Amino acid sequence: MAILPIHQLGQPILREVAKPITTVDDELRQLIADMFETMDAALGVGLAANQVGIARRVAVIEADEQRFVMINPILLEATGKDSADEGCLSIPDLHGEVTRPERILLEAMDADGATFRLELDGLAARAVQHEIDHLDGVLFIDHLSALKRQLMVKRWKKEHRDDGPTWLPAPEESEAAP
Ligand code: NI
């Protein structure tokens, strides 16, 4: 197992739409094991493959005592509405209140390639939606108001001036964003 470097805001891979997984093999299982180790080391509640530089549809979750991998995840249902403070391992030190559906029905494949369904709410539902967003090249800041997003990006640029990465927009430029 290995702890993988986590890509940060401004790196193009975070804005890529990840490609579906077609084969669940030992190579993928190795990636999943490394992603769990990386998430644990960073004390995260979720990690998507984009964040470790691989634009494939796989993410790991550990929230509300639920720990699982989701391969090619989709939401079959999403109901209710809930607001909570959200952060991201790829955008350290910044956080903001994001409104999302409160309850979800997730369908995905596990590490054996078997399809499973999970009904989730609370933090686990939020983490799953946050990670599926990552697989679509979307970040939590895209859900904030334009003003809040601008302030955050400004602060990010100021604090990370020497680190290289700069701001990049969401895949289909966020005209639809609130
Ligand atoms: Ni994130």
mmCIF file with all atom_site columns, C-alpha atoms and ligand atoms in Angstrom:
data_model
loop_
_atom_site.group_PDB
_atom_site.id
_atom_site.type_symbol
_atom_site.label_atom_id
_atom_site.label_alt_id
_atom_site.label_comp_id
_atom_site.label_asym_id
_atom_site.label_entity_id
_atom_site.label_seq_id
_atom_site.pdbx_PDB_ins_code
_atom_site.Cartn_x
_atom_site.Cartn_y
_atom_site.Cartn_z
_atom_site.occupancy
_atom_site.B_iso_or_equiv
_atom_site.pdbx_formal_charge
_atom_site.auth_seq_id
_atom_site.auth_comp_id
_atom_site.auth_asym_id
_atom_site.auth_atom_id
_atom_site.pdbx_PDB_model_num
ATOM   1   C  CA . MET A 1 1   ? 0.000   0.000  0.000   1.00 0.00 ? 1   MET A CA 1
ATOM   2   C  CA . ALA A 1 2   ? 1.056   3.562  -0.514  1.00 0.00 ? 2   ALA A CA 1
ATOM   3   C  CA . ILE A 1 3   ? -0.050  7.041  0.372   1.00 0.00 ? 3   ILE A CA 1
ATOM   4   C  CA . LEU A 1 4   ? -0.654  8.912  -2.887  1.00 0.00 ? 4   LEU A CA 1
ATOM   5   C  CA . PRO A 1 5   ? -0.129  12.644 -3.420  1.00 0.00 ? 5   PRO A CA 1
ATOM   6   C  CA . ILE A 1 6   ? -3.433  14.571 -3.367  1.00 0.00 ? 6   ILE A CA 1
ATOM   7   C  CA . HIS A 1 7   ? -3.884  17.021 -6.230  1.00 0.00 ? 7   HIS A CA 1
ATOM   8   C  CA . GLN A 1 8   ? -4.975  20.492 -5.260  1.00 0.00 ? 8   GLN A CA 1
ATOM   9   C  CA . LEU A 1 9   ? -7.219  23.232 -6.608  1.00 0.00 ? 9   LEU A CA 1
ATOM   10  C  CA . GLY A 1 10  ? -5.945  24.502 -9.934  1.00 0.00 ? 10  GLY A CA 1
ATOM   11  C  CA . GLN A 1 11  ? -4.623  21.172 -11.184 1.00 0.00 ? 11  GLN A CA 1
ATOM   12  C  CA . PRO A 1 12  ? -6.492  20.270 -14.400 1.00 0.00 ? 12  PRO A CA 1
ATOM   13  C  CA . ILE A 1 13  ? -7.222  16.657 -13.362 1.00 0.00 ? 13  ILE A CA 1
ATOM   14  C  CA . LEU A 1 14  ? -9.715  17.975 -10.784 1.00 0.00 ? 14  LEU A CA 1
ATOM   15  C  CA . ARG A 1 15  ? -11.746 19.465 -13.654 1.00 0.00 ? 15  ARG A CA 1
ATOM   16  C  CA . GLU A 1 16  ? -11.732 16.320 -15.790 1.00 0.00 ? 16  GLU A CA 1
ATOM   17  C  CA . VAL A 1 17  ? -14.858 14.187 -16.143 1.00 0.00 ? 17  VAL A CA 1
ATOM   18  C  CA . ALA A 1 18  ? -13.639 10.751 -15.014 1.00 0.00 ? 18  ALA A CA 1
ATOM   19  C  CA . LYS A 1 19  ? -14.138 7.768  -17.341 1.00 0.00 ? 19  LYS A CA 1
ATOM   20  C  CA . PRO A 1 20  ? -16.182 4.711  -16.329 1.00 0.00 ? 20  PRO A CA 1
ATOM   21  C  CA . ILE A 1 21  ? -14.336 1.646  -15.030 1.00 0.00 ? 21  ILE A CA 1
ATOM   22  C  CA . THR A 1 22  ? -14.743 -1.280 -17.437 1.00 0.00 ? 22  THR A CA 1
ATOM   23  C  CA . THR A 1 23  ? -12.639 -3.938 -15.677 1.00 0.00 ? 23  THR A CA 1
ATOM   24  C  CA . VAL A 1 24  ? -12.417 -4.605 -11.949 1.00 0.00 ? 24  VAL A CA 1
ATOM   25  C  CA . ASP A 1 25  ? -8.993  -6.231 -11.618 1.00 0.00 ? 25  ASP A CA 1
ATOM   26  C  CA . ASP A 1 26  ? -6.052  -6.436 -9.209  1.00 0.00 ? 26  ASP A CA 1
ATOM   27  C  CA . GLU A 1 27  ? -4.608  -3.200 -10.549 1.00 0.00 ? 27  GLU A CA 1
ATOM   28  C  CA . LEU A 1 28  ? -7.836  -1.386 -9.641  1.00 0.00 ? 28  LEU A CA 1
ATOM   29  C  CA . ARG A 1 29  ? -7.970  -3.119 -6.244  1.00 0.00 ? 29  ARG A CA 1
ATOM   30  C  CA . GLN A 1 30  ? -4.427  -1.881 -5.591  1.00 0.00 ? 30  GLN A CA 1
ATOM   31  C  CA . LEU A 1 31  ? -5.517  1.668  -6.433  1.00 0.00 ? 31  LEU A CA 1
ATOM   32  C  CA . ILE A 1 32  ? -8.520  1.291  -4.103  1.00 0.00 ? 32  ILE A CA 1
ATOM   33  C  CA . ALA A 1 33  ? -6.288  0.072  -1.236  1.00 0.00 ? 33  ALA A CA 1
ATOM   34  C  CA . ASP A 1 34  ? -3.960  3.030  -1.812  1.00 0.00 ? 34  ASP A CA 1
ATOM   35  C  CA . MET A 1 35  ? -6.916  5.430  -1.904  1.00 0.00 ? 35  MET A CA 1
ATOM   36  C  CA . PHE A 1 36  ? -8.223  4.113  1.433   1.00 0.00 ? 36  PHE A CA 1
ATOM   37  C  CA . GLU A 1 37  ? -4.745  4.527  2.950   1.00 0.00 ? 37  GLU A CA 1
ATOM   38  C  CA . THR A 1 38  ? -4.443  8.042  1.503   1.00 0.00 ? 38  THR A CA 1
ATOM   39  C  CA . MET A 1 39  ? -7.896  9.055  2.791   1.00 0.00 ? 39  MET A CA 1
ATOM   40  C  CA . ASP A 1 40  ? -7.142  7.646  6.249   1.00 0.00 ? 40  ASP A CA 1
ATOM   41  C  CA . ALA A 1 41  ? -3.780  9.432  6.448   1.00 0.00 ? 41  ALA A CA 1
ATOM   42  C  CA . ALA A 1 42  ? -5.446  12.725 5.483   1.00 0.00 ? 42  ALA A CA 1
ATOM   43  C  CA . LEU A 1 43  ? -8.334  12.129 7.952   1.00 0.00 ? 43  LEU A CA 1
ATOM   44  C  CA . GLY A 1 44  ? -10.828 12.562 5.105   1.00 0.00 ? 44  GLY A CA 1
ATOM   45  C  CA . VAL A 1 45  ? -14.387 11.243 4.846   1.00 0.00 ? 45  VAL A CA 1
ATOM   46  C  CA . GLY A 1 46  ? -14.017 10.559 1.132   1.00 0.00 ? 46  GLY A CA 1
ATOM   47  C  CA . LEU A 1 47  ? -11.538 10.562 -1.747  1.00 0.00 ? 47  LEU A CA 1
ATOM   48  C  CA . ALA A 1 48  ? -12.123 10.388 -5.501  1.00 0.00 ? 48  ALA A CA 1
ATOM   49  C  CA . ALA A 1 49  ? -9.617  9.025  -8.022  1.00 0.00 ? 49  ALA A CA 1
ATOM   50  C  CA . ASN A 1 50  ? -9.281  12.435 -9.716  1.00 0.00 ? 50  ASN A CA 1
ATOM   51  C  CA . GLN A 1 51  ? -7.776  13.699 -6.491  1.00 0.00 ? 51  GLN A CA 1
ATOM   52  C  CA . VAL A 1 52  ? -4.899  11.237 -6.769  1.00 0.00 ? 52  VAL A CA 1
ATOM   53  C  CA . GLY A 1 53  ? -4.388  11.974 -10.460 1.00 0.00 ? 53  GLY A CA 1
ATOM   54  C  CA . ILE A 1 54  ? -6.493  9.239  -12.071 1.00 0.00 ? 54  ILE A CA 1
ATOM   55  C  CA . ALA A 1 55  ? -9.596  10.290 -14.006 1.00 0.00 ? 55  ALA A CA 1
ATOM   56  C  CA . ARG A 1 56  ? -11.557 7.046  -13.528 1.00 0.00 ? 56  ARG A CA 1
ATOM   57  C  CA . ARG A 1 57  ? -14.913 6.648  -11.790 1.00 0.00 ? 57  ARG A CA 1
ATOM   58  C  CA . VAL A 1 58  ? -13.906 5.236  -8.420  1.00 0.00 ? 58  VAL A CA 1
ATOM   59  C  CA . ALA A 1 59  ? -14.059 6.807  -4.957  1.00 0.00 ? 59  ALA A CA 1
ATOM   60  C  CA . VAL A 1 60  ? -13.740 5.692  -1.330  1.00 0.00 ? 60  VAL A CA 1
ATOM   61  C  CA . ILE A 1 61  ? -15.895 6.785  1.602   1.00 0.00 ? 61  ILE A CA 1
ATOM   62  C  CA . GLU A 1 62  ? -15.580 6.625  5.370   1.00 0.00 ? 62  GLU A CA 1
ATOM   63  C  CA . ALA A 1 63  ? -18.393 8.464  7.127   1.00 0.00 ? 63  ALA A CA 1
ATOM   64  C  CA . ASP A 1 64  ? -20.956 7.666  9.828   1.00 0.00 ? 64  ASP A CA 1
ATOM   65  C  CA . GLU A 1 65  ? -19.289 4.259  10.393  1.00 0.00 ? 65  GLU A CA 1
ATOM   66  C  CA . GLN A 1 66  ? -19.819 3.400  6.725   1.00 0.00 ? 66  GLN A CA 1
ATOM   67  C  CA . ARG A 1 67  ? -16.616 2.462  4.907   1.00 0.00 ? 67  ARG A CA 1
ATOM   68  C  CA . PHE A 1 68  ? -16.867 1.407  1.276   1.00 0.00 ? 68  PHE A CA 1
ATOM   69  C  CA . VAL A 1 69  ? -15.545 1.834  -2.234  1.00 0.00 ? 69  VAL A CA 1
ATOM   70  C  CA . MET A 1 70  ? -17.898 2.899  -5.015  1.00 0.00 ? 70  MET A CA 1
ATOM   71  C  CA . ILE A 1 71  ? -17.050 2.077  -8.620  1.00 0.00 ? 71  ILE A CA 1
ATOM   72  C  CA . ASN A 1 72  ? -19.101 3.818  -11.355 1.00 0.00 ? 72  ASN A CA 1
ATOM   73  C  CA . PRO A 1 73  ? -21.434 5.282  -8.689  1.00 0.00 ? 73  PRO A CA 1
ATOM   74  C  CA . ILE A 1 74  ? -24.849 6.674  -9.609  1.00 0.00 ? 74  ILE A CA 1
ATOM   75  C  CA . LEU A 1 75  ? -27.685 8.129  -7.566  1.00 0.00 ? 75  LEU A CA 1
ATOM   76  C  CA . LEU A 1 76  ? -30.983 6.330  -8.186  1.00 0.00 ? 76  LEU A CA 1
ATOM   77  C  CA . GLU A 1 77  ? -32.820 8.690  -5.822  1.00 0.00 ? 77  GLU A CA 1
ATOM   78  C  CA . ALA A 1 78  ? -32.035 11.961 -4.080  1.00 0.00 ? 78  ALA A CA 1
ATOM   79  C  CA . THR A 1 79  ? -34.631 13.557 -1.821  1.00 0.00 ? 79  THR A CA 1
ATOM   80  C  CA . GLY A 1 80  ? -34.903 16.291 0.787   1.00 0.00 ? 80  GLY A CA 1
ATOM   81  C  CA . LYS A 1 81  ? -32.562 19.187 1.329   1.00 0.00 ? 81  LYS A CA 1
ATOM   82  C  CA . ASP A 1 82  ? -29.831 19.776 3.867   1.00 0.00 ? 82  ASP A CA 1
ATOM   83  C  CA . SER A 1 83  ? -27.163 22.425 4.387   1.00 0.00 ? 83  SER A CA 1
ATOM   84  C  CA . ALA A 1 84  ? -23.852 21.792 6.115   1.00 0.00 ? 84  ALA A CA 1
ATOM   85  C  CA . ASP A 1 85  ? -20.305 23.000 6.188   1.00 0.00 ? 85  ASP A CA 1
ATOM   86  C  CA . GLU A 1 86  ? -18.129 21.224 3.621   1.00 0.00 ? 86  GLU A CA 1
ATOM   87  C  CA . GLY A 1 87  ? -14.433 21.066 2.922   1.00 0.00 ? 87  GLY A CA 1
ATOM   88  C  CA . CYS A 1 88  ? -12.201 19.130 0.538   1.00 0.00 ? 88  CYS A CA 1
ATOM   89  C  CA . LEU A 1 89  ? -8.782  17.473 0.779   1.00 0.00 ? 89  LEU A CA 1
ATOM   90  C  CA . SER A 1 90  ? -7.947  19.181 -2.532  1.00 0.00 ? 90  SER A CA 1
ATOM   91  C  CA . ILE A 1 91  ? -8.784  22.637 -1.163  1.00 0.00 ? 91  ILE A CA 1
ATOM   92  C  CA . PRO A 1 92  ? -7.155  22.603 2.288   1.00 0.00 ? 92  PRO A CA 1
ATOM   93  C  CA . ASP A 1 93  ? -8.180  25.217 4.841   1.00 0.00 ? 93  ASP A CA 1
ATOM   94  C  CA . LEU A 1 94  ? -11.245 26.445 2.921   1.00 0.00 ? 94  LEU A CA 1
ATOM   95  C  CA . HIS A 1 95  ? -14.795 25.414 3.699   1.00 0.00 ? 95  HIS A CA 1
ATOM   96  C  CA . GLY A 1 96  ? -18.297 26.625 3.036   1.00 0.00 ? 96  GLY A CA 1
ATOM   97  C  CA . GLU A 1 97  ? -21.947 25.771 3.523   1.00 0.00 ? 97  GLU A CA 1
ATOM   98  C  CA . VAL A 1 98  ? -23.310 23.578 0.733   1.00 0.00 ? 98  VAL A CA 1
ATOM   99  C  CA . THR A 1 99  ? -26.959 22.596 0.216   1.00 0.00 ? 99  THR A CA 1
ATOM   100 C  CA . ARG A 1 100 ? -27.550 19.101 -1.175  1.00 0.00 ? 100 ARG A CA 1
ATOM   101 C  CA . PRO A 1 101 ? -30.257 16.429 -1.135  1.00 0.00 ? 101 PRO A CA 1
ATOM   102 C  CA . GLU A 1 102 ? -30.499 14.907 2.343   1.00 0.00 ? 102 GLU A CA 1
ATOM   103 C  CA . ARG A 1 103 ? -31.184 11.273 1.496   1.00 0.00 ? 103 ARG A CA 1
ATOM   104 C  CA . ILE A 1 104 ? -29.868 9.238  -1.410  1.00 0.00 ? 104 ILE A CA 1
ATOM   105 C  CA . LEU A 1 105 ? -30.094 5.795  -2.896  1.00 0.00 ? 105 LEU A CA 1
ATOM   106 C  CA . LEU A 1 106 ? -26.656 4.926  -4.259  1.00 0.00 ? 106 LEU A CA 1
ATOM   107 C  CA . GLU A 1 107 ? -25.889 2.213  -6.792  1.00 0.00 ? 107 GLU A CA 1
ATOM   108 C  CA . ALA A 1 108 ? -22.287 1.251  -7.493  1.00 0.00 ? 108 ALA A CA 1
ATOM   109 C  CA . MET A 1 109 ? -19.934 -1.704 -7.902  1.00 0.00 ? 109 MET A CA 1
ATOM   110 C  CA . ASP A 1 110 ? -17.745 -3.008 -5.095  1.00 0.00 ? 110 ASP A CA 1
ATOM   111 C  CA . ALA A 1 111 ? -14.113 -4.176 -5.332  1.00 0.00 ? 111 ALA A CA 1
ATOM   112 C  CA . ASP A 1 112 ? -15.302 -7.580 -6.634  1.00 0.00 ? 112 ASP A CA 1
ATOM   113 C  CA . GLY A 1 113 ? -17.291 -5.983 -9.441  1.00 0.00 ? 113 GLY A CA 1
ATOM   114 C  CA . ALA A 1 114 ? -20.625 -6.796 -7.751  1.00 0.00 ? 114 ALA A CA 1
ATOM   115 C  CA . THR A 1 115 ? -23.398 -4.189 -7.906  1.00 0.00 ? 115 THR A CA 1
ATOM   116 C  CA . PHE A 1 116 ? -24.754 -2.956 -4.574  1.00 0.00 ? 116 PHE A CA 1
ATOM   117 C  CA . ARG A 1 117 ? -27.298 -0.391 -3.410  1.00 0.00 ? 117 ARG A CA 1
ATOM   118 C  CA . LEU A 1 118 ? -27.091 1.707  -0.263  1.00 0.00 ? 118 LEU A CA 1
ATOM   119 C  CA . GLU A 1 119 ? -29.594 4.072  1.308   1.00 0.00 ? 119 GLU A CA 1
ATOM   120 C  CA . LEU A 1 120 ? -27.738 6.878  3.037   1.00 0.00 ? 120 LEU A CA 1
ATOM   121 C  CA . ASP A 1 121 ? -28.402 10.143 4.820   1.00 0.00 ? 121 ASP A CA 1
ATOM   122 C  CA . GLY A 1 122 ? -26.413 12.599 6.920   1.00 0.00 ? 122 GLY A CA 1
ATOM   123 C  CA . LEU A 1 123 ? -22.663 12.872 6.457   1.00 0.00 ? 123 LEU A CA 1
ATOM   124 C  CA . ALA A 1 124 ? -22.379 9.660  4.411   1.00 0.00 ? 124 ALA A CA 1
ATOM   125 C  CA . ALA A 1 125 ? -24.937 10.918 1.859   1.00 0.00 ? 125 ALA A CA 1
ATOM   126 C  CA . ARG A 1 126 ? -23.117 14.244 1.695   1.00 0.00 ? 126 ARG A CA 1
ATOM   127 C  CA . ALA A 1 127 ? -19.715 12.564 1.234   1.00 0.00 ? 127 ALA A CA 1
ATOM   128 C  CA . VAL A 1 128 ? -21.035 10.329 -1.570  1.00 0.00 ? 128 VAL A CA 1
ATOM   129 C  CA . GLN A 1 129 ? -22.458 13.339 -3.437  1.00 0.00 ? 129 GLN A CA 1
ATOM   130 C  CA . HIS A 1 130 ? -19.246 15.323 -2.917  1.00 0.00 ? 130 HIS A CA 1
ATOM   131 C  CA . GLU A 1 131 ? -17.170 12.449 -4.365  1.00 0.00 ? 131 GLU A CA 1
ATOM   132 C  CA . ILE A 1 132 ? -19.501 11.879 -7.340  1.00 0.00 ? 132 ILE A CA 1
ATOM   133 C  CA . ASP A 1 133 ? -19.120 15.604 -8.014  1.00 0.00 ? 133 ASP A CA 1
ATOM   134 C  CA . HIS A 1 134 ? -15.332 15.096 -8.106  1.00 0.00 ? 134 HIS A CA 1
ATOM   135 C  CA . LEU A 1 135 ? -15.793 12.373 -10.733 1.00 0.00 ? 135 LEU A CA 1
ATOM   136 C  CA . ASP A 1 136 ? -17.709 14.938 -12.813 1.00 0.00 ? 136 ASP A CA 1
ATOM   137 C  CA . GLY A 1 137 ? -14.994 17.577 -12.383 1.00 0.00 ? 137 GLY A CA 1
ATOM   138 C  CA . VAL A 1 138 ? -17.095 19.562 -9.912  1.00 0.00 ? 138 VAL A CA 1
ATOM   139 C  CA . LEU A 1 139 ? -15.815 20.967 -6.595  1.00 0.00 ? 139 LEU A CA 1
ATOM   140 C  CA . PHE A 1 140 ? -17.801 22.013 -3.509  1.00 0.00 ? 140 PHE A CA 1
ATOM   141 C  CA . ILE A 1 141 ? -16.979 25.663 -4.162  1.00 0.00 ? 141 ILE A CA 1
ATOM   142 C  CA . ASP A 1 142 ? -18.982 25.420 -7.413  1.00 0.00 ? 142 ASP A CA 1
ATOM   143 C  CA . HIS A 1 143 ? -22.100 25.070 -5.234  1.00 0.00 ? 143 HIS A CA 1
ATOM   144 C  CA . LEU A 1 144 ? -21.480 28.349 -3.404  1.00 0.00 ? 144 LEU A CA 1
ATOM   145 C  CA . SER A 1 145 ? -22.770 31.727 -4.512  1.00 0.00 ? 145 SER A CA 1
ATOM   146 C  CA . ALA A 1 146 ? -20.608 33.455 -7.119  1.00 0.00 ? 146 ALA A CA 1
ATOM   147 C  CA . LEU A 1 147 ? -19.559 36.047 -4.556  1.00 0.00 ? 147 LEU A CA 1
ATOM   148 C  CA . LYS A 1 148 ? -18.498 33.484 -1.943  1.00 0.00 ? 148 LYS A CA 1
ATOM   149 C  CA . ARG A 1 149 ? -16.654 31.479 -4.588  1.00 0.00 ? 149 ARG A CA 1
ATOM   150 C  CA . GLN A 1 150 ? -14.769 34.552 -5.799  1.00 0.00 ? 150 GLN A CA 1
ATOM   151 C  CA . LEU A 1 151 ? -13.740 35.435 -2.250  1.00 0.00 ? 151 LEU A CA 1
ATOM   152 C  CA . MET A 1 152 ? -12.523 31.889 -1.630  1.00 0.00 ? 152 MET A CA 1
ATOM   153 C  CA . VAL A 1 153 ? -10.571 31.678 -4.861  1.00 0.00 ? 153 VAL A CA 1
ATOM   154 C  CA . LYS A 1 154 ? -9.009  35.051 -4.114  1.00 0.00 ? 154 LYS A CA 1
ATOM   155 C  CA . ARG A 1 155 ? -7.991  33.845 -0.668  1.00 0.00 ? 155 ARG A CA 1
ATOM   156 C  CA . TRP A 1 156 ? -6.712  30.559 -2.097  1.00 0.00 ? 156 TRP A CA 1
ATOM   157 C  CA . LYS A 1 157 ? -4.574  32.380 -4.686  1.00 0.00 ? 157 LYS A CA 1
ATOM   158 C  CA . LYS A 1 158 ? -3.148  34.678 -2.063  1.00 0.00 ? 158 LYS A CA 1
ATOM   159 C  CA . GLU A 1 159 ? -2.239  31.833 0.279   1.00 0.00 ? 159 GLU A CA 1
ATOM   160 C  CA . HIS A 1 160 ? -0.913  29.524 -2.437  1.00 0.00 ? 160 HIS A CA 1
ATOM   161 C  CA . ARG A 1 161 ? 0.864   32.024 -4.646  1.00 0.00 ? 161 ARG A CA 1
ATOM   162 C  CA . ASP A 1 162 ? 4.127   30.102 -4.494  1.00 0.00 ? 162 ASP A CA 1
ATOM   163 C  CA . ASP A 1 163 ? 2.619   26.640 -4.929  1.00 0.00 ? 163 ASP A CA 1
ATOM   164 C  CA . GLY A 1 164 ? 1.869   26.998 -8.627  1.00 0.00 ? 164 GLY A CA 1
ATOM   165 C  CA . PRO A 1 165 ? -1.739  25.913 -9.119  1.00 0.00 ? 165 PRO A CA 1
ATOM   166 C  CA . THR A 1 166 ? -4.206  28.520 -10.260 1.00 0.00 ? 166 THR A CA 1
ATOM   167 C  CA . TRP A 1 167 ? -7.968  28.581 -10.475 1.00 0.00 ? 167 TRP A CA 1
ATOM   168 C  CA . LEU A 1 168 ? -9.718  26.592 -13.246 1.00 0.00 ? 168 LEU A CA 1
ATOM   169 C  CA . PRO A 1 169 ? -13.452 26.674 -13.976 1.00 0.00 ? 169 PRO A CA 1
ATOM   170 C  CA . ALA A 1 170 ? -15.775 23.648 -13.924 1.00 0.00 ? 170 ALA A CA 1
ATOM   171 C  CA . PRO A 1 171 ? -15.932 21.573 -17.158 1.00 0.00 ? 171 PRO A CA 1
ATOM   172 C  CA . GLU A 1 172 ? -19.016 23.257 -18.630 1.00 0.00 ? 172 GLU A CA 1
ATOM   173 C  CA . GLU A 1 173 ? -18.286 26.803 -17.406 1.00 0.00 ? 173 GLU A CA 1
ATOM   174 C  CA . SER A 1 174 ? -20.459 27.411 -14.424 1.00 0.00 ? 174 SER A CA 1
ATOM   175 C  CA . GLU A 1 175 ? -23.184 29.513 -15.976 1.00 0.00 ? 175 GLU A CA 1
ATOM   176 C  CA . ALA A 1 176 ? -25.680 27.162 -14.351 1.00 0.00 ? 176 ALA A CA 1
ATOM   177 C  CA . ALA A 1 177 ? -24.032 27.511 -10.944 1.00 0.00 ? 177 ALA A CA 1
ATOM   178 C  CA . PRO A 1 178 ? -25.910 29.571 -8.369  1.00 0.00 ? 178 PRO A CA 1
HETATM 179 NI NI . NI  B 2 .   ? -13.270 16.829 -2.127  1.00 0.00 ? 1   NI  B NI 1
#
